[in-house]
Amino acid sequence: MTTPMFRAMEVHKSFGAHEVLKGIDMTVDAGEVVCLLGPSGSGKSTFLRCINHLEKFDRGEMWVEGDRVGYRPHRGALKELRESEIAARRAEIGMVFQQFNLFAHRTALENVMEGMVVVRGTRRARAAERARELLAQVGLGDRGHSYPAQLSGGQQQRVAIARALAMDPKLMLFDEPTSALDPELVGDVLDVMKQLARDGMTMIVVTHELGFAKEVADRVYFMSDGVVVESGPPSQVLGSPREERTRSFLSKVLV
């Protein structure tokens, strides 16, 4: 059997007395696109942040391509990795946030180059060449010298995707990447994500874009109150959901 690109077993996470994740299990194979759906506060974004250890989970285990996330076995227990080790693992996982988190004082080209130069140690000339390729890939080949303030929200988000791709990630995480965009700008970002899926990128996407999930996802996980209520192919979860909680949610969301 091949090793899954991502696996989670019984992942729990609490903030104080509030239990946000209540035992999440998930497996994602290489090249798969998995969409996480559910109401606000269901734990989707927290789970995504646990995957690259931006949040420390309390119990359970996660692996990315066989490497344990955040911890290593030590004398019969699990010991948290050193920060340098966490950073090295995190560099292999691309993440695109709701807000674009670009450096305002750097051009689109410089934003995409940053990780390659600072984290990977890539020569600036080669980093610039690769950054231009990636900006062209996301439809912004002519905007490399523009600053974030000179770009629309959709363009900024596409720069953020190019920046994540610059690290040659094994896995891409998207945390509601279109939720901060005006409706007319959503399509361009989703088109880039669809092309990534066609190119075989492994992706876990938190989204409210049900049309995207129907078209692109291999599997959909519906989460509510910190648990996976049901999962399966989009035709089943979105077309013929088994659980009343899923049916209720879908009835309130325009597809």
mmCIF file of C-alpha atoms in Angstrom:
data_model
loop_
_atom_site.group_PDB
_atom_site.id
_atom_site.type_symbol
_atom_site.label_atom_id
_atom_site.label_comp_id
_atom_site.label_asym_id
_atom_site.label_seq_id
_atom_site.Cartn_x
_atom_site.Cartn_y
_atom_site.Cartn_z
ATOM 1 C CA MET A 1 0.000 0.000 0.000
ATOM 2 C CA THR A 2 1.195 3.497 -0.776
ATOM 3 C CA THR A 3 1.631 6.017 2.006
ATOM 4 C CA PRO A 4 -1.173 8.624 2.052
ATOM 5 C CA MET A 5 -0.084 12.199 1.482
ATOM 6 C CA PHE A 6 -1.967 13.171 4.650
ATOM 7 C CA ARG A 7 -3.491 11.235 7.501
ATOM 8 C CA ALA A 8 -5.146 12.330 10.736
ATOM 9 C CA MET A 9 -6.238 10.055 13.584
ATOM 10 C CA GLU A 10 -8.397 11.128 16.528
ATOM 11 C CA VAL A 11 -7.240 14.767 16.475
ATOM 12 C CA HIS A 12 -8.510 16.832 19.401
ATOM 13 C CA LYS A 13 -8.026 20.524 20.059
ATOM 14 C CA SER A 14 -9.405 22.772 22.796
ATOM 15 C CA PHE A 15 -9.110 26.465 23.525
ATOM 16 C CA GLY A 16 -9.506 26.584 27.286
ATOM 17 C CA ALA A 17 -12.723 24.773 28.158
ATOM 18 C CA HIS A 18 -14.013 24.981 24.586
ATOM 19 C CA GLU A 19 -13.356 21.771 22.650
ATOM 20 C CA VAL A 20 -13.057 22.743 18.979
ATOM 21 C CA LEU A 21 -11.954 19.421 17.462
ATOM 22 C CA LYS A 22 -13.428 16.248 18.916
ATOM 23 C CA GLY A 23 -11.542 13.405 17.278
ATOM 24 C CA ILE A 24 -11.047 14.096 13.575
ATOM 25 C CA ASP A 25 -10.009 11.254 11.255
ATOM 26 C CA MET A 26 -9.015 11.932 7.643
ATOM 27 C CA THR A 27 -6.943 10.390 4.875
ATOM 28 C CA VAL A 28 -5.898 12.208 1.694
ATOM 29 C CA ASP A 29 -3.999 10.402 -1.053
ATOM 30 C CA ALA A 30 -1.457 12.080 -3.340
ATOM 31 C CA GLY A 31 -3.184 14.050 -6.074
ATOM 32 C CA GLU A 32 -6.541 14.164 -4.296
ATOM 33 C CA VAL A 33 -8.608 17.275 -3.666
ATOM 34 C CA VAL A 34 -10.573 17.209 -0.412
ATOM 35 C CA CYS A 35 -13.030 19.967 0.482
ATOM 36 C CA LEU A 36 -14.073 20.677 4.081
ATOM 37 C CA LEU A 37 -17.552 22.135 4.368
ATOM 38 C CA GLY A 38 -19.618 23.181 7.334
ATOM 39 C CA PRO A 39 -20.973 26.117 9.311
ATOM 40 C CA SER A 40 -18.740 28.750 10.859
ATOM 41 C CA GLY A 41 -17.271 27.551 14.141
ATOM 42 C CA SER A 42 -17.286 23.885 13.171
ATOM 43 C CA GLY A 43 -13.495 23.558 13.498
ATOM 44 C CA LYS A 44 -12.518 23.506 9.817
ATOM 45 C CA SER A 45 -9.953 26.314 9.925
ATOM 46 C CA THR A 46 -8.522 25.151 13.244
ATOM 47 C CA PHE A 47 -8.010 21.676 11.790
ATOM 48 C CA LEU A 48 -6.244 23.152 8.768
ATOM 49 C CA ARG A 49 -3.917 25.180 11.011
ATOM 50 C CA CYS A 50 -3.073 22.057 13.002
ATOM 51 C CA ILE A 51 -1.821 20.341 9.846
ATOM 52 C CA ASN A 52 1.173 22.654 9.580
ATOM 53 C CA HIS A 53 1.449 23.139 13.345
ATOM 54 C CA LEU A 54 0.308 26.760 13.390
ATOM 55 C CA GLU A 55 -1.950 25.404 16.136
ATOM 56 C CA LYS A 56 -0.808 22.655 18.481
ATOM 57 C CA PHE A 57 -3.367 19.882 18.774
ATOM 58 C CA ASP A 58 -3.941 18.293 22.163
ATOM 59 C CA ARG A 59 -4.433 14.627 21.297
ATOM 60 C CA GLY A 60 -4.251 12.426 18.254
ATOM 61 C CA GLU A 61 -1.720 12.121 15.467
ATOM 62 C CA MET A 62 -1.135 13.551 11.998
ATOM 63 C CA TRP A 63 1.284 12.616 9.245
ATOM 64 C CA VAL A 64 2.259 14.294 5.976
ATOM 65 C CA GLU A 65 3.750 11.765 3.538
ATOM 66 C CA GLY A 66 4.657 9.528 6.461
ATOM 67 C CA ASP A 67 6.298 12.265 8.560
ATOM 68 C CA ARG A 68 4.571 12.927 11.868
ATOM 69 C CA VAL A 69 3.301 16.498 12.196
ATOM 70 C CA GLY A 70 4.814 18.470 15.075
ATOM 71 C CA TYR A 71 6.181 15.593 17.154
ATOM 72 C CA ARG A 72 8.522 12.607 17.140
ATOM 73 C CA PRO A 73 8.562 9.450 19.272
ATOM 74 C CA HIS A 74 10.854 9.781 22.281
ATOM 75 C CA ARG A 75 11.183 7.229 25.094
ATOM 76 C CA GLY A 76 7.725 5.841 24.604
ATOM 77 C CA ALA A 77 6.039 9.243 24.303
ATOM 78 C CA LEU A 78 5.765 12.030 21.764
ATOM 79 C CA LYS A 79 8.133 14.985 22.002
ATOM 80 C CA GLU A 80 7.505 18.238 20.178
ATOM 81 C CA LEU A 81 9.940 18.965 17.363
ATOM 82 C CA ARG A 82 12.366 21.838 17.628
ATOM 83 C CA GLU A 83 11.189 25.072 16.019
ATOM 84 C CA SER A 84 13.738 24.681 13.210
ATOM 85 C CA GLU A 85 12.386 21.200 12.468
ATOM 86 C CA ILE A 86 8.795 22.462 12.513
ATOM 87 C CA ALA A 87 9.746 25.284 10.128
ATOM 88 C CA ALA A 88 11.417 22.829 7.738
ATOM 89 C CA ARG A 89 8.317 20.602 7.687
ATOM 90 C CA ARG A 90 6.041 23.626 7.330
ATOM 91 C CA ALA A 91 7.982 24.768 4.270
ATOM 92 C CA GLU A 92 6.777 21.619 2.499
ATOM 93 C CA ILE A 93 3.110 22.555 3.039
ATOM 94 C CA GLY A 94 1.727 25.533 1.172
ATOM 95 C CA MET A 95 -1.026 27.521 2.866
ATOM 96 C CA VAL A 96 -3.307 30.199 1.455
ATOM 97 C CA PHE A 97 -5.326 32.180 3.997
ATOM 98 C CA GLN A 98 -8.573 34.158 3.885
ATOM 99 C CA GLN A 99 -6.559 37.357 4.090
ATOM 100 C CA PHE A 100 -3.714 37.570 1.639
ATOM 101 C CA ASN A 101 -0.910 38.348 4.113
ATOM 102 C CA LEU A 102 1.339 39.872 1.470
ATOM 103 C CA PHE A 103 4.221 42.179 2.365
ATOM 104 C CA ALA A 104 2.793 45.610 1.547
ATOM 105 C CA HIS A 105 6.212 47.179 0.908
ATOM 106 C CA ARG A 106 7.283 44.522 -1.607
ATOM 107 C CA THR A 107 6.167 43.969 -5.177
ATOM 108 C CA ALA A 108 4.262 40.896 -6.302
ATOM 109 C CA LEU A 109 7.520 39.481 -7.679
ATOM 110 C CA GLU A 110 9.362 40.109 -4.415
ATOM 111 C CA ASN A 111 6.542 38.549 -2.393
ATOM 112 C CA VAL A 112 6.769 35.350 -4.429
ATOM 113 C CA MET A 113 10.594 35.327 -4.252
ATOM 114 C CA GLU A 114 10.757 35.780 -0.474
ATOM 115 C CA GLY A 115 10.412 32.188 0.679
ATOM 116 C CA MET A 116 12.714 30.840 -2.003
ATOM 117 C CA VAL A 117 15.495 33.246 -1.039
ATOM 118 C CA VAL A 118 15.093 33.321 2.753
ATOM 119 C CA VAL A 119 13.992 29.745 3.494
ATOM 120 C CA ARG A 120 15.369 27.731 0.585
ATOM 121 C CA GLY A 121 18.513 29.793 0.002
ATOM 122 C CA THR A 122 17.791 30.072 -3.723
ATOM 123 C CA ARG A 123 19.931 32.570 -5.624
ATOM 124 C CA ARG A 124 18.011 35.772 -6.279
ATOM 125 C CA ALA A 125 18.337 35.523 -10.065
ATOM 126 C CA ARG A 126 16.903 31.997 -10.093
ATOM 127 C CA ALA A 127 14.214 32.970 -7.554
ATOM 128 C CA ALA A 128 13.163 35.901 -9.730
ATOM 129 C CA GLU A 129 12.967 33.639 -12.785
ATOM 130 C CA ARG A 130 10.822 31.112 -10.946
ATOM 131 C CA ALA A 131 8.623 33.872 -9.465
ATOM 132 C CA ARG A 132 7.940 35.245 -12.943
ATOM 133 C CA GLU A 133 6.953 31.743 -14.109
ATOM 134 C CA LEU A 134 4.544 31.342 -11.207
ATOM 135 C CA LEU A 135 2.980 34.774 -11.639
ATOM 136 C CA ALA A 136 2.379 33.895 -15.289
ATOM 137 C CA GLN A 137 0.850 30.588 -14.174
ATOM 138 C CA VAL A 138 -1.732 32.421 -12.043
ATOM 139 C CA GLY A 139 -2.457 34.962 -14.784
ATOM 140 C CA LEU A 140 -0.394 37.845 -13.410
ATOM 141 C CA GLY A 141 2.673 37.731 -15.624
ATOM 142 C CA ASP A 142 2.378 41.463 -16.308
ATOM 143 C CA ARG A 143 1.947 42.543 -12.665
ATOM 144 C CA GLY A 144 5.256 41.500 -11.121
ATOM 145 C CA HIS A 145 6.293 45.069 -10.333
ATOM 146 C CA SER A 146 2.942 46.032 -8.798
ATOM 147 C CA TYR A 147 2.605 46.478 -5.042
ATOM 148 C CA PRO A 148 -0.303 44.818 -3.191
ATOM 149 C CA ALA A 149 -2.149 48.139 -2.859
ATOM 150 C CA GLN A 150 -2.145 48.380 -6.665
ATOM 151 C CA LEU A 151 -3.814 44.958 -7.054
ATOM 152 C CA SER A 152 -7.407 43.864 -6.602
ATOM 153 C CA GLY A 153 -8.247 41.385 -3.861
ATOM 154 C CA GLY A 154 -8.464 38.556 -6.375
ATOM 155 C CA GLN A 155 -5.080 39.473 -7.813
ATOM 156 C CA GLN A 156 -3.552 39.620 -4.332
ATOM 157 C CA GLN A 157 -4.926 36.167 -3.559
ATOM 158 C CA ARG A 158 -3.433 34.802 -6.768
ATOM 159 C CA VAL A 159 -0.058 36.287 -5.750
ATOM 160 C CA ALA A 160 -0.482 34.490 -2.410
ATOM 161 C CA ILE A 161 -1.096 31.208 -4.270
ATOM 162 C CA ALA A 162 2.011 31.771 -6.401
ATOM 163 C CA ARG A 163 4.002 32.485 -3.230
ATOM 164 C CA ALA A 164 2.872 29.192 -1.697
ATOM 165 C CA LEU A 165 3.670 27.274 -4.901
ATOM 166 C CA ALA A 166 7.164 28.781 -4.956
ATOM 167 C CA MET A 167 8.167 26.435 -2.143
ATOM 168 C CA ASP A 168 7.288 23.351 -4.258
ATOM 169 C CA PRO A 169 4.901 22.049 -1.584
ATOM 170 C CA LYS A 170 3.814 18.434 -1.239
ATOM 171 C CA LEU A 171 0.422 19.582 -0.035
ATOM 172 C CA MET A 172 -1.577 22.791 -0.453
ATOM 173 C CA LEU A 173 -3.982 24.034 2.219
ATOM 174 C CA PHE A 174 -6.604 26.669 1.377
ATOM 175 C CA ASP A 175 -8.512 28.337 4.227
ATOM 176 C CA GLU A 176 -11.617 29.895 2.640
ATOM 177 C CA PRO A 177 -9.464 31.590 -0.009
ATOM 178 C CA THR A 178 -12.379 33.441 -1.639
ATOM 179 C CA SER A 179 -14.312 34.555 1.438
ATOM 180 C CA ALA A 180 -12.707 38.023 1.564
ATOM 181 C CA LEU A 181 -13.251 38.709 -2.139
ATOM 182 C CA ASP A 182 -15.962 40.626 -3.926
ATOM 183 C CA PRO A 183 -18.177 38.154 -5.838
ATOM 184 C CA GLU A 184 -16.905 39.221 -9.266
ATOM 185 C CA LEU A 185 -13.315 38.396 -8.255
ATOM 186 C CA VAL A 186 -13.981 34.879 -6.965
ATOM 187 C CA GLY A 187 -13.939 33.157 -10.350
ATOM 188 C CA ASP A 188 -10.338 34.011 -11.229
ATOM 189 C CA VAL A 189 -9.054 32.528 -7.970
ATOM 190 C CA LEU A 190 -11.159 29.387 -8.330
ATOM 191 C CA ASP A 191 -9.913 28.969 -11.910
ATOM 192 C CA VAL A 192 -6.313 28.907 -10.650
ATOM 193 C CA MET A 193 -7.250 26.322 -8.024
ATOM 194 C CA LYS A 194 -9.048 24.183 -10.608
ATOM 195 C CA GLN A 195 -5.928 24.186 -12.773
ATOM 196 C CA LEU A 196 -3.796 23.140 -9.792
ATOM 197 C CA ALA A 197 -6.192 20.235 -9.260
ATOM 198 C CA ARG A 198 -5.917 19.243 -12.922
ATOM 199 C CA ASP A 199 -2.127 19.362 -12.580
ATOM 200 C CA GLY A 200 -2.299 16.815 -9.743
ATOM 201 C CA MET A 201 -1.637 19.016 -6.701
ATOM 202 C CA THR A 202 -2.823 17.467 -3.440
ATOM 203 C CA MET A 203 -5.175 19.991 -1.854
ATOM 204 C CA ILE A 204 -7.267 20.343 1.304
ATOM 205 C CA VAL A 205 -9.690 23.220 0.855
ATOM 206 C CA VAL A 206 -11.926 24.827 3.463
ATOM 207 C CA THR A 207 -14.607 26.515 1.391
ATOM 208 C CA HIS A 208 -18.217 27.619 1.155
ATOM 209 C CA GLU A 209 -18.044 27.407 -2.659
ATOM 210 C CA LEU A 210 -20.221 24.344 -3.149
ATOM 211 C CA GLY A 211 -19.998 24.575 -6.927
ATOM 212 C CA PHE A 212 -16.221 24.283 -6.691
ATOM 213 C CA ALA A 213 -16.535 21.298 -4.347
ATOM 214 C CA LYS A 214 -18.965 19.581 -6.737
ATOM 215 C CA GLU A 215 -16.719 20.113 -9.739
ATOM 216 C CA VAL A 216 -13.231 19.577 -8.323
ATOM 217 C CA ALA A 217 -13.287 17.592 -5.064
ATOM 218 C CA ASP A 218 -12.579 13.881 -4.979
ATOM 219 C CA ARG A 219 -14.105 13.760 -1.516
ATOM 220 C CA VAL A 220 -16.052 16.122 0.698
ATOM 221 C CA TYR A 221 -16.012 16.175 4.498
ATOM 222 C CA PHE A 222 -18.926 17.896 6.208
ATOM 223 C CA MET A 223 -17.972 19.114 9.699
ATOM 224 C CA SER A 224 -20.160 20.467 12.469
ATOM 225 C CA ASP A 225 -19.411 21.126 16.148
ATOM 226 C CA GLY A 226 -15.896 19.717 15.900
ATOM 227 C CA VAL A 227 -16.756 16.350 14.360
ATOM 228 C CA VAL A 228 -16.965 14.906 10.851
ATOM 229 C CA VAL A 229 -20.690 14.349 10.361
ATOM 230 C CA GLU A 230 -20.260 12.572 7.041
ATOM 231 C CA SER A 231 -17.806 12.233 4.179
ATOM 232 C CA GLY A 232 -17.746 10.799 0.700
ATOM 233 C CA PRO A 233 -17.741 11.803 -2.964
ATOM 234 C CA PRO A 234 -19.433 15.136 -3.672
ATOM 235 C CA SER A 235 -22.234 13.414 -5.550
ATOM 236 C CA GLN A 236 -23.193 11.642 -2.333
ATOM 237 C CA VAL A 237 -22.515 14.273 0.355
ATOM 238 C CA LEU A 238 -23.874 17.206 -1.656
ATOM 239 C CA GLY A 239 -26.381 15.343 -3.813
ATOM 240 C CA SER A 240 -27.813 12.728 -1.437
ATOM 241 C CA PRO A 241 -26.596 13.454 2.094
ATOM 242 C CA ARG A 242 -27.340 10.748 4.650
ATOM 243 C CA GLU A 243 -27.330 12.936 7.763
ATOM 244 C CA GLU A 244 -30.031 15.434 8.720
ATOM 245 C CA ARG A 245 -27.371 17.930 9.905
ATOM 246 C CA THR A 246 -25.829 17.930 6.420
ATOM 247 C CA ARG A 247 -29.214 18.269 4.730
ATOM 248 C CA SER A 248 -30.118 21.191 6.974
ATOM 249 C CA PHE A 249 -26.858 23.002 6.210
ATOM 250 C CA LEU A 250 -27.143 22.476 2.459
ATOM 251 C CA SER A 251 -30.745 23.686 2.424
ATOM 252 C CA LYS A 252 -29.551 27.080 3.674
ATOM 253 C CA VAL A 253 -26.671 27.467 1.207
ATOM 254 C CA LEU A 254 -27.121 28.337 -2.448
ATOM 255 C CA VAL A 255 -25.413 25.794 -4.686
#
